[in-house]
CSV table of C-alpha atoms in Angstrom, one decimal:
chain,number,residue,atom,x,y,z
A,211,UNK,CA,-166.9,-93.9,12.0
A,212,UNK,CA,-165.8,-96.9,14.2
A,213,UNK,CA,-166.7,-99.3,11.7
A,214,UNK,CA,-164.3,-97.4,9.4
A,215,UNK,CA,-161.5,-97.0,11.7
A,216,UNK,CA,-161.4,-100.8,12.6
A,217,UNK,CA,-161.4,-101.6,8.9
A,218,UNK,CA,-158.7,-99.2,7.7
A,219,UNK,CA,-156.8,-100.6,11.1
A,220,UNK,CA,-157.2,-104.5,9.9
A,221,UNK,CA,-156.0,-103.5,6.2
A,222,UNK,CA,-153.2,-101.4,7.4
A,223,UNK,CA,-152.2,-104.4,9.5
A,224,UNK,CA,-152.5,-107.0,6.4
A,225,UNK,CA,-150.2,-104.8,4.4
A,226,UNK,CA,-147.6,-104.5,7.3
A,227,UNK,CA,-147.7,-107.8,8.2
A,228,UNK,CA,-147.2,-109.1,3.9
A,229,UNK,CA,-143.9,-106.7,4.4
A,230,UNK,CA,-142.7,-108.4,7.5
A,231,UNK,CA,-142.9,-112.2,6.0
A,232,UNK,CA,-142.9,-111.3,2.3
A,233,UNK,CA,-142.1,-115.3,1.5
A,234,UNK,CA,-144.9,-116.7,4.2
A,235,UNK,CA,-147.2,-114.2,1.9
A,236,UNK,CA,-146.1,-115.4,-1.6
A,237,UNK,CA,-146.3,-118.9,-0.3
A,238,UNK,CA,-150.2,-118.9,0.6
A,239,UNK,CA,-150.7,-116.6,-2.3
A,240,UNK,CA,-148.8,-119.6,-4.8
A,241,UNK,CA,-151.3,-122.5,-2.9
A,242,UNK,CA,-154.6,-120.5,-2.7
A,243,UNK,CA,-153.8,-119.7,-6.7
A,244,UNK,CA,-152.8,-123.3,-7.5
A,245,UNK,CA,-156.2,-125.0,-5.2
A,246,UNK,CA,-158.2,-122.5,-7.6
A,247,UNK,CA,-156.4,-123.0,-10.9
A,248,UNK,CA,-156.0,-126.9,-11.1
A,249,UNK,CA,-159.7,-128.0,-8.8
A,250,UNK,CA,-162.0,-125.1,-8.1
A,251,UNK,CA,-162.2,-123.4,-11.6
A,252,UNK,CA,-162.2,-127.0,-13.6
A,253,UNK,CA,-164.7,-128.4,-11.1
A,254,UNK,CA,-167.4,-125.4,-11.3
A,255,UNK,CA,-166.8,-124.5,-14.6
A,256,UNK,CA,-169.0,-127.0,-16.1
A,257,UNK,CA,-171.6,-126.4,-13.9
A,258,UNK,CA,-172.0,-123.1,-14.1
A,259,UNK,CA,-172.0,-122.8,-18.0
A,260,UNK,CA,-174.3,-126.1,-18.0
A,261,UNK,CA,-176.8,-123.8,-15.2
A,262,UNK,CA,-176.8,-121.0,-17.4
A,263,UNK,CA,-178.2,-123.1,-20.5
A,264,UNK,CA,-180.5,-124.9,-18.5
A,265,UNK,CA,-182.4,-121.4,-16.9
A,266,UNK,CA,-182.3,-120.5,-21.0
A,267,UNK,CA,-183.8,-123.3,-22.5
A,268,UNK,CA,-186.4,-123.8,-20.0
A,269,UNK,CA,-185.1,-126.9,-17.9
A,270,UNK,CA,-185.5,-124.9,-14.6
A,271,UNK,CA,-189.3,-123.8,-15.5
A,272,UNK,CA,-190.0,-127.7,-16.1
A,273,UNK,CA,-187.9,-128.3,-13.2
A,274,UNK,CA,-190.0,-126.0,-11.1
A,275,UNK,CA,-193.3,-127.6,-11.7
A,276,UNK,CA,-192.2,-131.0,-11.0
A,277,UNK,CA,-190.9,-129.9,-7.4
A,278,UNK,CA,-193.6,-127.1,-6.9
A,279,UNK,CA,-195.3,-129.8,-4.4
A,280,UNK,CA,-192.3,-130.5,-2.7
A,281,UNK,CA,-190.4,-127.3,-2.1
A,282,UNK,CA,-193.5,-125.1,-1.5
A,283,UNK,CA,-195.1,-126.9,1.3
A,284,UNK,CA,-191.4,-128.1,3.0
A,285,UNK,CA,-189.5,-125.0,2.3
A,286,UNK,CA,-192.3,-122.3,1.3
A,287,UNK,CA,-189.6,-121.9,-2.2
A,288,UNK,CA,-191.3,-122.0,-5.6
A,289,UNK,CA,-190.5,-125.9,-7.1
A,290,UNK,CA,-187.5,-124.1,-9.1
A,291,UNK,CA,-185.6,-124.5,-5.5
A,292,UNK,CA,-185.4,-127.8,-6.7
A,293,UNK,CA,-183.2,-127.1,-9.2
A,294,UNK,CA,-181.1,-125.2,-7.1
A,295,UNK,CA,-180.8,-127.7,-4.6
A,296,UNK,CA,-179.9,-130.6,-6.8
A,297,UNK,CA,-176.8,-128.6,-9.1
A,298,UNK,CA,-176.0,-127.4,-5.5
A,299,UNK,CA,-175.2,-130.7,-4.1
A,300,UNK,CA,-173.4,-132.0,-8.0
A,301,UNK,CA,-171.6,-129.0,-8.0
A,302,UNK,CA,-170.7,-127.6,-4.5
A,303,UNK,CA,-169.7,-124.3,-3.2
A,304,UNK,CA,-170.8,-121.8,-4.3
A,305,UNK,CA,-173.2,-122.8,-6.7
A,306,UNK,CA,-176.4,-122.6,-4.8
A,307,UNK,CA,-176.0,-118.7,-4.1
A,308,UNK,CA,-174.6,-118.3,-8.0
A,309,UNK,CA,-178.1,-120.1,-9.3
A,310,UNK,CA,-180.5,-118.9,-6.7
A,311,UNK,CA,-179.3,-115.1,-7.3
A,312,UNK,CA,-179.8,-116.0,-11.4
A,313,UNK,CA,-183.7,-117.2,-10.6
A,314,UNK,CA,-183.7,-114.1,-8.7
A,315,UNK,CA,-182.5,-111.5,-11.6
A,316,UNK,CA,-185.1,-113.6,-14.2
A,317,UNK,CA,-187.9,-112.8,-11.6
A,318,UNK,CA,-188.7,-116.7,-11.0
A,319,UNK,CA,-188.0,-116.2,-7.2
A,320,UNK,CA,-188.9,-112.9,-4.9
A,321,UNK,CA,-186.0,-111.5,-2.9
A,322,UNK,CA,-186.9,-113.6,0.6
A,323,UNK,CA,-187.3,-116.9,-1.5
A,324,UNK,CA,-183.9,-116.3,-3.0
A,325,UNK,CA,-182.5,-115.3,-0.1
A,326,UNK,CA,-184.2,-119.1,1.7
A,327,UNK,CA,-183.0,-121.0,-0.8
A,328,UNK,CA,-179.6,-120.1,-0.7
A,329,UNK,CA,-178.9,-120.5,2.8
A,330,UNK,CA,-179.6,-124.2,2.4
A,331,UNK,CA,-178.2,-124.7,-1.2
A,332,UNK,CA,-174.7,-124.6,-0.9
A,333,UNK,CA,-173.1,-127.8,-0.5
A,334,UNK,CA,-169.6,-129.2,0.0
A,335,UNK,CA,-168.8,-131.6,-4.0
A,336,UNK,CA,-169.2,-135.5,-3.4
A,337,UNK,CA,-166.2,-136.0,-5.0
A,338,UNK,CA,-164.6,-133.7,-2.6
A,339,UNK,CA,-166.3,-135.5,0.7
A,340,UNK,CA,-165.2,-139.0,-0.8
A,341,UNK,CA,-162.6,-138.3,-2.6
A,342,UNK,CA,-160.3,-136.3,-0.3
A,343,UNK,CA,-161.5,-136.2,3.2
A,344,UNK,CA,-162.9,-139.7,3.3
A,345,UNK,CA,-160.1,-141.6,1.1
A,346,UNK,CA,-157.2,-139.1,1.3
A,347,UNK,CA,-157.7,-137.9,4.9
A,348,UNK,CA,-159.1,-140.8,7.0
A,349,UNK,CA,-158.3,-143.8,4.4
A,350,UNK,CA,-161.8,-145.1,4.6
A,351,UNK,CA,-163.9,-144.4,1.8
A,352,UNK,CA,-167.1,-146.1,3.2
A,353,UNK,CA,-166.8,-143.2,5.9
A,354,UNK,CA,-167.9,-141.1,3.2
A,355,UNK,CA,-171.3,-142.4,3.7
A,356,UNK,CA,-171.2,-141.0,7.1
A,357,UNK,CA,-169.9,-137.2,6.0
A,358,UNK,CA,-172.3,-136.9,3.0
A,359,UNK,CA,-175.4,-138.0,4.9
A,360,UNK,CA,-175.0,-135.6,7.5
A,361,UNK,CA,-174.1,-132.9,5.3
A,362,UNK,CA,-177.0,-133.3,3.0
A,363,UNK,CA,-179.7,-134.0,5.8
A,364,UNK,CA,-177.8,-131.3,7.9
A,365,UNK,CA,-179.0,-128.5,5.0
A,366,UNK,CA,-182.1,-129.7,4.9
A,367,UNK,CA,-182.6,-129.1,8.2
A,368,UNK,CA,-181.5,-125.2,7.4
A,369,UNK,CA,-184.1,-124.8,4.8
A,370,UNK,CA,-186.9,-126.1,7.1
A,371,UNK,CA,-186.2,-123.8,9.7
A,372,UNK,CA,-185.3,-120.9,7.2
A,373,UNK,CA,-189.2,-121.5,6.3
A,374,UNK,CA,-190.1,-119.1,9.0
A,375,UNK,CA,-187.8,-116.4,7.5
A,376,UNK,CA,-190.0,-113.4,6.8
A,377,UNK,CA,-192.8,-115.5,6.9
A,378,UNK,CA,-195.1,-112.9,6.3
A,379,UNK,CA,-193.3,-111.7,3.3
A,380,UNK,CA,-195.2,-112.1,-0.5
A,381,UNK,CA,-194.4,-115.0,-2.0
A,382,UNK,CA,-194.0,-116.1,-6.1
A,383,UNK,CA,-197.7,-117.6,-7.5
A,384,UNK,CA,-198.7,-121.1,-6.4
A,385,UNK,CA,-198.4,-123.6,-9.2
A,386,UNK,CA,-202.4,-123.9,-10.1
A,387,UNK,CA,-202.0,-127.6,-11.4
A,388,UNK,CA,-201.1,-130.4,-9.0
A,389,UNK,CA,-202.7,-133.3,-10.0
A,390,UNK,CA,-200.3,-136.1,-11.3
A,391,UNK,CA,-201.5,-136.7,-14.5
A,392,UNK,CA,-201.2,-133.3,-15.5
A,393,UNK,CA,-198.3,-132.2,-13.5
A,394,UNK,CA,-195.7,-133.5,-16.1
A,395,UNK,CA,-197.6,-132.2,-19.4
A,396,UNK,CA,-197.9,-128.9,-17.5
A,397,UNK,CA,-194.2,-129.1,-17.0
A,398,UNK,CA,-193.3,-129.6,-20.8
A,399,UNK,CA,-195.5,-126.8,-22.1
A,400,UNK,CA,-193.6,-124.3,-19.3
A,401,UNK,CA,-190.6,-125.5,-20.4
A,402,UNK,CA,-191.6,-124.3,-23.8
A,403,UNK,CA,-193.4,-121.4,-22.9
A,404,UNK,CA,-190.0,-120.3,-21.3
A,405,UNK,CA,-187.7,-121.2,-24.4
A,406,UNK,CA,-189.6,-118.8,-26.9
A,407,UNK,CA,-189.0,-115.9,-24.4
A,408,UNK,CA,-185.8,-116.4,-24.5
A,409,UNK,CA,-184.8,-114.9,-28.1
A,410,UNK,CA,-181.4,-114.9,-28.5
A,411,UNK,CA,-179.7,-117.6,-31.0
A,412,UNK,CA,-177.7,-120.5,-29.1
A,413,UNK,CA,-174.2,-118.6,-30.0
A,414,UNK,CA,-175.0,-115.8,-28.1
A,415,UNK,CA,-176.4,-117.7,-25.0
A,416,UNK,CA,-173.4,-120.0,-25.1
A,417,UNK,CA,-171.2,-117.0,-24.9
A,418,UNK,CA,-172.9,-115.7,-22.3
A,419,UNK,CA,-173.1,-118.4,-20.3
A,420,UNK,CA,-168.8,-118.6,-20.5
A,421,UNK,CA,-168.3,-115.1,-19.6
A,422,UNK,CA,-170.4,-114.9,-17.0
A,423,UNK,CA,-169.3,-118.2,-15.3
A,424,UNK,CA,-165.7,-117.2,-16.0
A,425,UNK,CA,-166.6,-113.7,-14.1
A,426,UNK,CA,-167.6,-115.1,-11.0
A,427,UNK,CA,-164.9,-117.9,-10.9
A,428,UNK,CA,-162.7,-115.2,-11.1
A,429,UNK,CA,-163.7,-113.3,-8.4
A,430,UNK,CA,-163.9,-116.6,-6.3
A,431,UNK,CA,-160.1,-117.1,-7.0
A,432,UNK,CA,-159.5,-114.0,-5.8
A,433,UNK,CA,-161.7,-114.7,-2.2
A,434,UNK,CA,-159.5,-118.2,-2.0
A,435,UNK,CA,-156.3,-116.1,-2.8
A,436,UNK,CA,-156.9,-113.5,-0.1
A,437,UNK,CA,-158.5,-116.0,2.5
A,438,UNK,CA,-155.2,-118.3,1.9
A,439,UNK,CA,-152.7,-114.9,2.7
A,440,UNK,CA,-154.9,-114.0,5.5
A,441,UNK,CA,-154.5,-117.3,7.6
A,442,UNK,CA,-150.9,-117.4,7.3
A,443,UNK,CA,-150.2,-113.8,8.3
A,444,UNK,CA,-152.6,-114.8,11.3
A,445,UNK,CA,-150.9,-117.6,11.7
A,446,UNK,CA,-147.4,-115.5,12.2
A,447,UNK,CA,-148.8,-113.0,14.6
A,448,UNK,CA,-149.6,-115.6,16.9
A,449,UNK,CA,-153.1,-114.5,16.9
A,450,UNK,CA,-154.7,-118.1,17.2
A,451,UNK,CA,-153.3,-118.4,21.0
A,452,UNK,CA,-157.0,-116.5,22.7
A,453,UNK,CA,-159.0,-119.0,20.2
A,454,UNK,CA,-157.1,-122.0,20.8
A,455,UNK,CA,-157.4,-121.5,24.6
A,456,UNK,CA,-161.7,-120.9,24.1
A,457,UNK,CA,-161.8,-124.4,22.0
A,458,UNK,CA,-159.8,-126.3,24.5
A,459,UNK,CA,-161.7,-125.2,27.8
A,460,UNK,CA,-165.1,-125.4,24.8
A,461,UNK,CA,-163.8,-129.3,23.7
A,462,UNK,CA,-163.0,-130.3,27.3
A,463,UNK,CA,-166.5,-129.2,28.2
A,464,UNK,CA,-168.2,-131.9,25.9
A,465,UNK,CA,-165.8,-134.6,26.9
A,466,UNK,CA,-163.4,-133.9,23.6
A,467,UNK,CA,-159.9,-134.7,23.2
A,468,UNK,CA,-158.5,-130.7,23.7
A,469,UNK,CA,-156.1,-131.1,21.3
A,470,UNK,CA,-158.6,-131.0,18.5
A,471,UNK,CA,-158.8,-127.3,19.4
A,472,UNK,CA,-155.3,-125.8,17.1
A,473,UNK,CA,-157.0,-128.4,14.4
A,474,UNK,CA,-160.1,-126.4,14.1
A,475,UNK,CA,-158.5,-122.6,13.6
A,476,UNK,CA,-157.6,-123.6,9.8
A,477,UNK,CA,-160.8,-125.1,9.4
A,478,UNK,CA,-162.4,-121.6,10.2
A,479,UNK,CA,-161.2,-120.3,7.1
A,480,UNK,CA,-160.6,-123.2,4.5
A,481,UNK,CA,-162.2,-127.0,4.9
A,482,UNK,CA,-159.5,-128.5,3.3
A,483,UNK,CA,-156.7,-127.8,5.2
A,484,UNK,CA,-158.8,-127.7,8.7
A,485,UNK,CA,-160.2,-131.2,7.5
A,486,UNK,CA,-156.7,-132.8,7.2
A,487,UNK,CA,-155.1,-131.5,10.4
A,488,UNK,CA,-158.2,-133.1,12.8
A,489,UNK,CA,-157.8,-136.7,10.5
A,490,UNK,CA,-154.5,-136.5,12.1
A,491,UNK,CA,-154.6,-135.3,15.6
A,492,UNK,CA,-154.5,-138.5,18.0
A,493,UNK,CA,-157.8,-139.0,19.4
A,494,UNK,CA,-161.4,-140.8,18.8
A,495,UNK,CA,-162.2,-141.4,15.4
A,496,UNK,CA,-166.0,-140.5,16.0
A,497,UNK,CA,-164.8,-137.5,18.0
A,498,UNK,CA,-162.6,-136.5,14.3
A,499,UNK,CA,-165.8,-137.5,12.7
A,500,UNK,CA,-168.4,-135.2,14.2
A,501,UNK,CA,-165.6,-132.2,13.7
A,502,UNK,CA,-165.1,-132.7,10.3
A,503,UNK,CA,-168.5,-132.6,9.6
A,504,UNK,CA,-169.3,-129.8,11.8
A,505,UNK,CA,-166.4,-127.9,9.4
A,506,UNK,CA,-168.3,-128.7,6.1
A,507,UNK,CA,-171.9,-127.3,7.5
A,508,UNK,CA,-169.8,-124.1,8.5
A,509,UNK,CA,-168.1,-124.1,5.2
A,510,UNK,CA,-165.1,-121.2,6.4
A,511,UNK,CA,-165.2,-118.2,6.4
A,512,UNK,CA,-163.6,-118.3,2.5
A,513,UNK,CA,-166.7,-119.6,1.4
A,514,UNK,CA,-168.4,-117.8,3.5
A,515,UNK,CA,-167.0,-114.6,2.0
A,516,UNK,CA,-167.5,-116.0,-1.8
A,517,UNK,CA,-171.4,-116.2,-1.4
A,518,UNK,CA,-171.6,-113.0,0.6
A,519,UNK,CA,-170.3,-111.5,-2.5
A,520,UNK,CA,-172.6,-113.1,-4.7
A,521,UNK,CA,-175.8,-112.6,-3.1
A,522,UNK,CA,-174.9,-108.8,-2.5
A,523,UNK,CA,-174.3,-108.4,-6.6
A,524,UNK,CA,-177.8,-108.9,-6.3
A,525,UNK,CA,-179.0,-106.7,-3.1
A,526,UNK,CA,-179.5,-110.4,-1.9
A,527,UNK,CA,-179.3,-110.3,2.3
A,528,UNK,CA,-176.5,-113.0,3.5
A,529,UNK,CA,-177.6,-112.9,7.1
A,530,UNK,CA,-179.8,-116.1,6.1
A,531,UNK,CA,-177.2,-117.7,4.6
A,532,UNK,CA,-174.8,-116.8,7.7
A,533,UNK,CA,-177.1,-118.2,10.6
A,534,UNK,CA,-177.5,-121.2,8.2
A,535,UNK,CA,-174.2,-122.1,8.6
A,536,UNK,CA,-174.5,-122.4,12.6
A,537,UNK,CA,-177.5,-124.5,12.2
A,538,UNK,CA,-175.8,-126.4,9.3
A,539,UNK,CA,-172.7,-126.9,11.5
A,540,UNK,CA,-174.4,-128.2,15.2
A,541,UNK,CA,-177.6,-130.1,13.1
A,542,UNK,CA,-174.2,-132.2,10.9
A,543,UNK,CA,-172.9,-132.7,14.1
A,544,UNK,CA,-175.5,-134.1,15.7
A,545,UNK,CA,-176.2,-136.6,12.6
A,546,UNK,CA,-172.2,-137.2,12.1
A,547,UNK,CA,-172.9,-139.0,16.2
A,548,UNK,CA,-176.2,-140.7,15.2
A,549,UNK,CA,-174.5,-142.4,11.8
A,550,UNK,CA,-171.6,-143.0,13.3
A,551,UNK,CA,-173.1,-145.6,15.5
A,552,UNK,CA,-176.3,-146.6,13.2
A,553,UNK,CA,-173.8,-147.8,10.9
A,554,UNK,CA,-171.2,-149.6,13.8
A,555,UNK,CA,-168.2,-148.5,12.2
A,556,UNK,CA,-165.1,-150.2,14.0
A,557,UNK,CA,-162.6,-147.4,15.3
A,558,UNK,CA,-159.5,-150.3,14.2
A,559,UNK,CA,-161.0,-150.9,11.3
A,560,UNK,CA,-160.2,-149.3,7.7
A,561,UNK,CA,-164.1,-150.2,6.7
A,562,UNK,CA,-167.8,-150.5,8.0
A,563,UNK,CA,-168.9,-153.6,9.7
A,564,UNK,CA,-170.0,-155.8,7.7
A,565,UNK,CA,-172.5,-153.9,5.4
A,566,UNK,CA,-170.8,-150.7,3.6
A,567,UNK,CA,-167.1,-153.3,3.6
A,568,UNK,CA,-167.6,-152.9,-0.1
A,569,UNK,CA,-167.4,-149.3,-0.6
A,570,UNK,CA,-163.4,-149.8,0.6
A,571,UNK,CA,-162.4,-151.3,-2.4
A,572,UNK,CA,-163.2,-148.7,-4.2
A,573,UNK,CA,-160.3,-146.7,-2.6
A,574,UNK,CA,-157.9,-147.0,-5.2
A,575,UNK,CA,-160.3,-145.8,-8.0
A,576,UNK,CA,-161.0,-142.8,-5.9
A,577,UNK,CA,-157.4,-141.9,-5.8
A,578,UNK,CA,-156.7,-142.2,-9.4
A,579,UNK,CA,-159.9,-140.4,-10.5
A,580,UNK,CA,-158.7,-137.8,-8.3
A,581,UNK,CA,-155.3,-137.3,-9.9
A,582,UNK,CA,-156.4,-137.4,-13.1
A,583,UNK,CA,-159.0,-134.5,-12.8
A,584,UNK,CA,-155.7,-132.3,-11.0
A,585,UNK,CA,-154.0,-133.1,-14.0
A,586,UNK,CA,-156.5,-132.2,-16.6
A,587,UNK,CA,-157.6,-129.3,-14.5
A,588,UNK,CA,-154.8,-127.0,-15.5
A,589,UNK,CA,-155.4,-127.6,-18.7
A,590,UNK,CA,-158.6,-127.1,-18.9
A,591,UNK,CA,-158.3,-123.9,-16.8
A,592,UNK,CA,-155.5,-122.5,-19.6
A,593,UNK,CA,-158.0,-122.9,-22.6
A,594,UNK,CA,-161.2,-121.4,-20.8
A,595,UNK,CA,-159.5,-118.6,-19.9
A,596,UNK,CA,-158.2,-118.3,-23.2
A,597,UNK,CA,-161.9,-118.1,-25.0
A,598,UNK,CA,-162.9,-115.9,-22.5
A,599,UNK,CA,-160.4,-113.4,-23.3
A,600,UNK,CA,-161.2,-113.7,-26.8
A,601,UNK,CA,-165.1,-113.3,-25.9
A,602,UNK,CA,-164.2,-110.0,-23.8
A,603,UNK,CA,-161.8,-108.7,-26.5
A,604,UNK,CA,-164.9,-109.7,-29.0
A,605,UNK,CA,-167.4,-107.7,-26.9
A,606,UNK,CA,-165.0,-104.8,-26.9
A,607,UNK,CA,-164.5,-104.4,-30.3
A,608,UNK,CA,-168.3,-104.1,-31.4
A,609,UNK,CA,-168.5,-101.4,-28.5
C-alpha cells in the first residue's frame, strides 16, 4: 500500500507540475523527441535489424563456439556472450539487454546467464565517446583513448564479478570440443545446424527483424521522452538543492573542485547533457575526466529505465544489471585516474604528449562525420517508420 501511495503521489505531482510550466514541458518533450528521432533511432536501427538476422542465420551459434573458451571460464556465460558483448560495444545502449534477452527467448542462454551477460553488455557507441564528448565537449579527440578504455575495461570488470551471481544456479551445456583444430569446423557445422531450424523464408525474417527493432526503439523514445520532461520539471521545483549540497560536502571529501557537484545532477538522468556541463565547469581537467567517465559506467537513470524495461519483457531480473552500474561507475573511475597519467596528457595542451598527438588531427573529420549522420538520421528515421507501418497494416490485414 505504501508503495502505491508514493507512486500515485510522484505521478500526481508530474501532471501538476507539466500544468504549472506547460512551455518548460513542451520544450524537453521537443529535445528528448528530436535526440531520439535524428541519433538514437538511425544509430540502433541497423544494429538491431543486423542482430536479428545474425541469431537467424546461425552467426551467433558460430559465434558461440569460437568464444565458448573465453566467456565460460572468465564470465561463467556460454561463448554466445561474445556476441553480445561485441554488437554491445559497436552499437551502445541498449543493445546488450535487447540481444541478451533474444538468446534468452531462443533458449541459447538460462535466465541467470542472461541476466550476467547483460549487466556487463551495455556500452556507451564509440562514435558517441569520440565523437561528442571527446571532440565536441573537451576538444581533444586523443582523450577519447582515455574515456573508451576505461569504459570498456570498466565492464569487464562487471562481468567478472557478476561471475559469482547465483553461482550455484544450472548453467547452459559445456561446449564438448575445444581443441583448436576442431574448434572452427565445429563452429561452421553449428552455424548450419542452426540455419535449417530456422524455417522461415528470408522475407519473413527480414520483416521481422524491422518490426521488432522498430518496437523496441519506440518504446526507448518514449523512456528518453519522459526521462527529458522529468529533469526539467525537477529542475523547476528546485528539487536538486538536498543533492547538490550531498555532492559538494561528497566532492570536497576526495579533494574535488565542489562545483562539479550541480554538473553531475543532469548527468543522473542523461549522459549527454551531464557530460557537457562538467567539460565546462572550471576545474582539473583529470578531475572532469574521471567524472565523465564515472557518468558513462552509470549510464542515467534514462538508460537505466530503457533496459529495466527490456529485460522485464522477458521476466529477466535487472538488479544485476543495476549494481553493475555502481561497479561500472567507481571501477571507470578508478581506470579514467590510472590512464590519465599512463598516457601524460598535458592539462594546457589540446593533445597527448607526444605519442597519441596524431589522433588530434583527426578532429575535424570527427565533426563532419558527425553532422552528416544528424542530417541523414531524420531521413532515415521518416522511411523506417514508414515500412513499418506498412508491415503492421500488412500483419493486420491477414488477421
Amino acid at each position: 500500500m505504501f508503495k502505491t501511495y508514493i507512486l500515485a503521489i510522484c505521478a500526481f505531482g508530474l501532471a501538476g507540475t507539466m500544468i504549472t510550466y506547460p512551455q518548460v514541458s513542451l520544450d524537453a518533450s521537443i529535445r528528448g523527441l528530436k535526440l531520439w528521432w535524428d541519433v538514437v533511432f538511425p544509430s540502433l536501427m541497423p544494429f538491431f535489424i543486423l542482430s536479428e538476422l545474425m541469431i537467424a542465420f546461425g552467426l551467433v551459434s558460430f559465434m558461440g563456439v569460437l568464444f565458448e573458451p573465453i566467456m565460460r571460464p572468465l564470465f561463467r556465460i556460454p561463448g554466445v556472450g561474445g556476441f553480445v558483448f561485441v554488437m554491445g560495444i559497436v552499437s551502445g545502449f541498449p543493445a546488450g539487454a535487447k540481444i541478451s534477452t533474444r538468446l534468452y527467448e531462443e533458449k541459447k542462454l538460462t535466465k541467470t546467464e542472461a541476466e550476467r551477460l547483460a549487466s556487463f553488455t551495455n556500452f556507451s557507441n564509440p562514435l558517441f565517446i569520440f565523437g561528442v564528448i571527446a571532440t565536441g565537449f573537451f576538444h581533444q579527440a586523443s582523450l577519447g583513448i582515455i574515456f573508451a578504455l576505461s569504459h570498456y575495461l570498466g565492464n569487464l570488470i562487471v562481468g567478472f564479478f557478476m561471475r559469482f551471481y547465483k553461482s550455484n544456479e544450472e548453467t547452459t551445456e559445456t561446449r564438448s570440443s575445444t581443441k583448436k583444430t576442431f574448434i572452427l569446423f565445429k563452429a561452421f557445422q553449428t552455424m548450419h545446424e542452426e540455419r535449417l531450424r530456422q524455417q522461415k523464408p528470408f522475407g519473413k525474417l527480414l520483416g521481422d527483424a524491422v518490426h521488432n527493432s522498430v518496437t523496441t526503439l519506440l518504446m526507448i523514445g518514449g523512456f528518453i521522452i519522459l526521462f527529458s520532461v522529468l529533469n526539467q520539471m525537477l529542475m523547476q521545483i528546485h528539487w536538486d538543492s538536498v543533492i547538490q549540497l550531498i555532492l559538494h560536502n561528497g566532492l570536497h571529501l576526495i579533494h574535488f573542485s565542489p562545483e562539479f557537484g550541480k554538473a553531475i545532477i543532469p548527468g543522473l538522468f542523461e549522459i549527454t547533457i551531464g557530460a557537457r556541463q562538467i567539460s565546462e565547469v572550471s576545474g582539473p581537467l583529470i578531475q572532469k575526466v574521471i567524472l565523465v567517465s564515472m557518468i558513462l559506467g552509470f549510464c542515467g537513470f534514462s538508460i537505466q529505465a530503457q533496459v529495466m524495461s527490456i529485460l522485464s519483457e522477458a521476466n529477466l531480473s535487472a538488479k544485476p544489471f543495476l549494481i553493475g552500474r555502481l561497479i561500472h561507475a567507481l571501477s571507470s573511475g578508478i581506470f579514467a585516474f590510472i590512464l590519465f597519467h599512463f598516457f601524460e596528457v598535458n592539462e594546457s595542451e589540446p593533445s597527448f604528449i607526444p605519442t597519441l598527438d596524431v589522433l588530434s588531427a583527426t578532429q575535424t573529420t570527427l565533426i563532419q562525420v558527425s553532422d552528416h549522420v544528424l542530417q541523414a538520421g531524420s531521413l532515415f528515421t521518416l522511411i523506417t517508420l514508414i515500412i513499418f507501418i506498412l508491415l503492421r497494416t500488412k500483419i493486420h490485414l491477414n488477421k
